[in-house]
Amino acid sequence: MSKPVLKVAKDEPLSIEVRIADMHDADELAAMNLEFNGVNVGTRHILNELAKSREIVVVAAVNGSVAGFACATITTCAPMFSKVIGVSLEKTRSH
């Protein structure tokens, strides 16, 4: 069963924020993951995944309440593809 649609009072200003998820979003992300994927992974699992940083999680908040999320996995690609996406994969030395 899906959550009710977020309702905003007629005279209330609408505030939309898109940002990188942090540990304070773990409960909401776990609940949305259950609803979206049908898997109950729990808050602790979400916290661990956020800490690993191999995945970028972005949340959309409407009037301060998380209303949606998107995930992207961080990966490396072959140098021939880096030119296509405009990213240099050359390693640099720390001085």
XYZ file of N, CA and C in Angstrom:
285
model
N 0.843 -1.175 0.000
C 0.000 0.000 0.000
C 0.884 1.232 0.000
N 0.627 2.158 -0.887
C 1.481 3.338 -1.000
C 1.081 4.415 0.002
N 2.062 5.282 0.276
C 1.821 6.393 1.189
C 0.861 7.391 0.562
N 0.154 8.161 1.381
C -0.693 9.202 0.817
C 0.174 10.271 0.151
N -0.375 10.909 -0.842
C 0.328 11.968 -1.546
C 0.576 13.123 -0.581
N 1.781 13.695 -0.656
C 2.122 14.825 0.200
C 1.206 15.995 -0.125
N 0.555 16.514 0.889
C -0.367 17.637 0.675
C 0.187 18.877 1.340
N 0.057 19.989 0.651
C 0.511 21.278 1.152
C -0.716 22.181 1.259
N -0.820 22.875 2.382
C -1.943 23.797 2.566
C -1.945 24.834 1.447
N -3.121 25.289 1.077
C -3.279 26.202 -0.062
C -2.396 27.440 0.046
N -2.284 28.015 1.225
C -1.516 29.249 1.389
C -0.075 29.006 1.829
N 0.308 27.738 2.019
C 1.662 27.421 2.473
C 2.626 27.465 1.287
N 3.757 28.171 1.445
C 4.732 28.193 0.347
C 5.338 26.807 0.153
N 5.629 26.466 -1.089
C 6.209 25.169 -1.411
C 7.718 25.296 -1.490
N 8.413 24.497 -0.701
C 9.873 24.497 -0.669
C 10.367 23.129 -1.107
N 11.173 23.089 -2.176
C 11.726 21.841 -2.673
C 13.243 21.925 -2.612
N 13.853 20.917 -1.996
C 15.301 20.865 -1.860
C 15.788 19.513 -2.372
N 16.805 19.527 -3.222
C 17.450 18.303 -3.695
C 18.870 18.332 -3.171
N 19.273 17.267 -2.464
C 20.581 17.258 -1.817
C 21.094 15.837 -1.656
N 22.391 15.736 -1.368
C 22.999 14.448 -1.078
C 22.439 13.952 0.261
N 22.046 12.694 0.305
C 21.506 12.112 1.532
C 22.586 12.020 2.597
N 22.169 12.132 3.844
C 23.097 11.943 4.956
C 22.464 10.986 5.970
N 23.182 10.768 7.050
C 22.735 9.782 8.034
C 21.371 10.113 8.637
N 20.980 11.369 8.628
C 19.683 11.753 9.186
C 18.514 11.302 8.311
N 18.816 10.892 7.078
C 17.779 10.444 6.143
C 17.580 8.930 6.170
N 18.360 8.214 6.964
C 18.370 6.747 6.923
C 16.999 6.122 7.175
N 16.258 6.607 8.146
C 14.935 6.032 8.442
C 13.994 6.159 7.245
N 13.951 7.359 6.662
C 13.075 7.589 5.509
C 13.526 6.771 4.305
N 14.847 6.674 4.090
C 15.361 5.893 2.970
C 15.019 4.412 3.133
N 15.121 3.901 4.352
C 14.763 2.504 4.605
C 13.277 2.272 4.316
N 12.429 3.195 4.742
C 10.984 3.065 4.500
C 10.671 3.138 3.004
N 11.318 4.061 2.297
C 11.076 4.179 0.856
C 11.630 2.971 0.102
N 12.757 2.416 0.568
C 13.306 1.223 -0.062
C 12.340 0.054 0.081
N 11.728 -0.071 1.246
C 10.731 -1.124 1.458
C 9.553 -0.940 0.494
N 9.081 0.285 0.386
C 7.942 0.547 -0.490
C 8.302 0.344 -1.963
N 9.476 0.816 -2.373
C 9.867 0.775 -3.775
C 10.335 -0.612 -4.209
N 11.190 -1.238 -3.398
C 11.791 -2.527 -3.761
C 11.147 -3.722 -3.078
N 10.318 -3.469 -2.073
C 9.692 -4.564 -1.349
C 10.657 -5.311 -0.443
N 11.777 -4.663 -0.093
C 12.796 -5.290 0.746
C 13.001 -4.434 1.988
N 12.916 -5.074 3.152
C 13.129 -4.349 4.399
C 14.592 -4.487 4.804
N 15.412 -3.507 4.436
C 16.843 -3.583 4.731
C 17.186 -2.971 6.080
N 16.353 -2.101 6.588
C 16.575 -1.495 7.893
C 17.503 -0.296 7.862
N 17.375 0.502 8.895
C 18.130 1.747 9.006
C 19.632 1.496 9.112
N 20.027 0.501 9.871
C 21.465 0.217 10.050
C 22.139 -0.088 8.712
N 21.465 -0.873 7.864
C 22.011 -1.194 6.541
C 22.163 0.083 5.710
N 21.169 0.937 5.740
C 21.232 2.206 4.996
C 22.408 3.041 5.489
N 22.575 3.139 6.807
C 23.710 3.896 7.364
C 25.043 3.340 6.880
N 25.172 2.003 6.864
C 26.404 1.376 6.381
C 26.641 1.678 4.911
N 25.600 1.615 4.112
C 25.743 1.895 2.675
C 26.117 3.354 2.420
N 25.514 4.272 3.167
C 25.860 5.687 3.013
C 27.325 5.935 3.375
N 27.823 5.212 4.372
C 29.208 5.392 4.825
C 30.224 4.834 3.832
N 29.840 3.819 3.060
C 30.767 3.198 2.111
C 31.159 4.136 0.976
N 30.292 5.015 0.609
C 30.480 6.036 -0.427
C 30.785 5.482 -1.820
N 30.390 4.247 -2.128
C 30.490 3.745 -3.498
C 29.186 4.017 -4.244
N 28.250 4.599 -3.549
C 26.976 4.929 -4.154
C 26.609 6.343 -3.716
N 26.118 7.120 -4.643
C 25.635 8.459 -4.322
C 24.121 8.358 -4.183
N 23.615 8.831 -3.073
C 22.172 8.847 -2.843
C 21.749 10.302 -2.714
N 20.771 10.676 -3.518
C 20.245 12.033 -3.511
C 18.793 11.962 -3.067
N 18.401 12.870 -2.198
C 17.009 12.923 -1.755
C 16.372 14.230 -2.206
N 15.072 14.171 -2.407
C 14.278 15.364 -2.672
C 13.387 15.561 -1.458
N 13.454 16.742 -0.864
C 12.632 17.062 0.304
C 11.638 18.157 -0.074
N 10.396 17.946 0.301
C 9.347 18.933 0.069
C 8.921 19.462 1.426
N 9.110 20.746 1.618
C 8.809 21.393 2.895
C 9.450 20.643 4.064
N 10.688 20.195 3.858
C 11.454 19.557 4.922
C 11.260 18.060 5.079
N 10.306 17.470 4.358
C 10.057 16.030 4.447
C 10.587 15.335 3.202
N 11.388 14.275 3.403
C 11.936 13.533 2.267
C 10.782 12.903 1.492
N 10.740 13.197 0.188
C 9.641 12.733 -0.649
C 10.090 11.761 -1.737
N 11.390 11.649 -1.962
C 11.882 10.753 -3.001
C 13.389 10.644 -2.938
N 13.936 9.695 -3.690
C 15.378 9.508 -3.705
C 15.830 8.950 -5.044
N 17.109 9.089 -5.321
C 17.736 8.499 -6.505
C 19.118 8.025 -6.092
N 19.570 6.926 -6.685
C 20.877 6.358 -6.369
C 21.696 6.206 -7.643
N 23.006 6.354 -7.495
C 23.936 6.105 -8.598
C 25.180 5.458 -8.016
N 25.665 4.422 -8.680
C 26.863 3.737 -8.220
C 28.092 4.404 -8.829
N 29.100 4.618 -7.989
C 30.350 5.205 -8.448
C 31.220 4.072 -8.964
N 31.704 4.221 -10.169
C 32.543 3.193 -10.766
C 33.592 3.855 -11.647
N 34.602 3.122 -12.003
C 35.602 3.636 -12.928
C 35.335 3.050 -14.301
N 35.836 3.714 -15.300
C 35.651 3.219 -16.655
C 36.988 3.243 -17.378
N 37.032 2.585 -18.513
C 38.247 2.536 -19.310
C 38.606 3.935 -19.794
N 39.899 4.256 -19.932
C 40.314 5.589 -20.379
C 39.673 6.028 -21.685
N 39.373 5.092 -22.585
C 38.767 5.495 -23.860
C 37.389 6.111 -23.639
N 36.675 5.705 -22.582
C 35.371 6.278 -22.301
C 35.477 7.612 -21.578
N 36.586 7.855 -20.894
C 36.719 9.099 -20.142
C 36.691 10.302 -21.080
N 37.183 10.151 -22.292
C 37.159 11.254 -23.253
C 35.725 11.562 -23.682
N 34.902 10.533 -23.752
C 33.509 10.717 -24.146
C 32.751 11.498 -23.083
N 33.001 11.199 -21.822
C 32.266 11.871 -20.754
C 33.026 13.058 -20.175
N 34.221 13.332 -20.697
C 34.971 14.502 -20.279
C 35.613 14.389 -18.908
N 36.011 13.193 -18.527
C 36.634 12.996 -17.227
C 38.016 12.414 -17.447
N 38.999 12.942 -16.753
C 40.340 12.395 -16.840
C 40.531 11.385 -15.733
N 41.027 10.205 -16.078
C 41.243 9.162 -15.103
C 42.719 9.015 -14.757
N 43.534 9.983 -15.170
C 44.964 9.908 -14.873
C 45.179 10.034 -13.382
N 46.130 9.248 -12.853
C 46.464 9.330 -11.436
C 47.482 10.445 -11.245
N 47.344 11.154 -10.163
C 48.298 12.200 -9.816
C 49.000 11.837 -8.534
N 50.201 12.324 -8.387
C 50.962 12.068 -7.162
C 50.683 13.171 -6.157
N 50.653 12.780 -4.886
C 50.551 13.777 -3.807
C 51.939 14.280 -3.508
N 52.099 15.573 -3.374
C 53.415 16.155 -3.066
C 53.484 16.567 -1.630
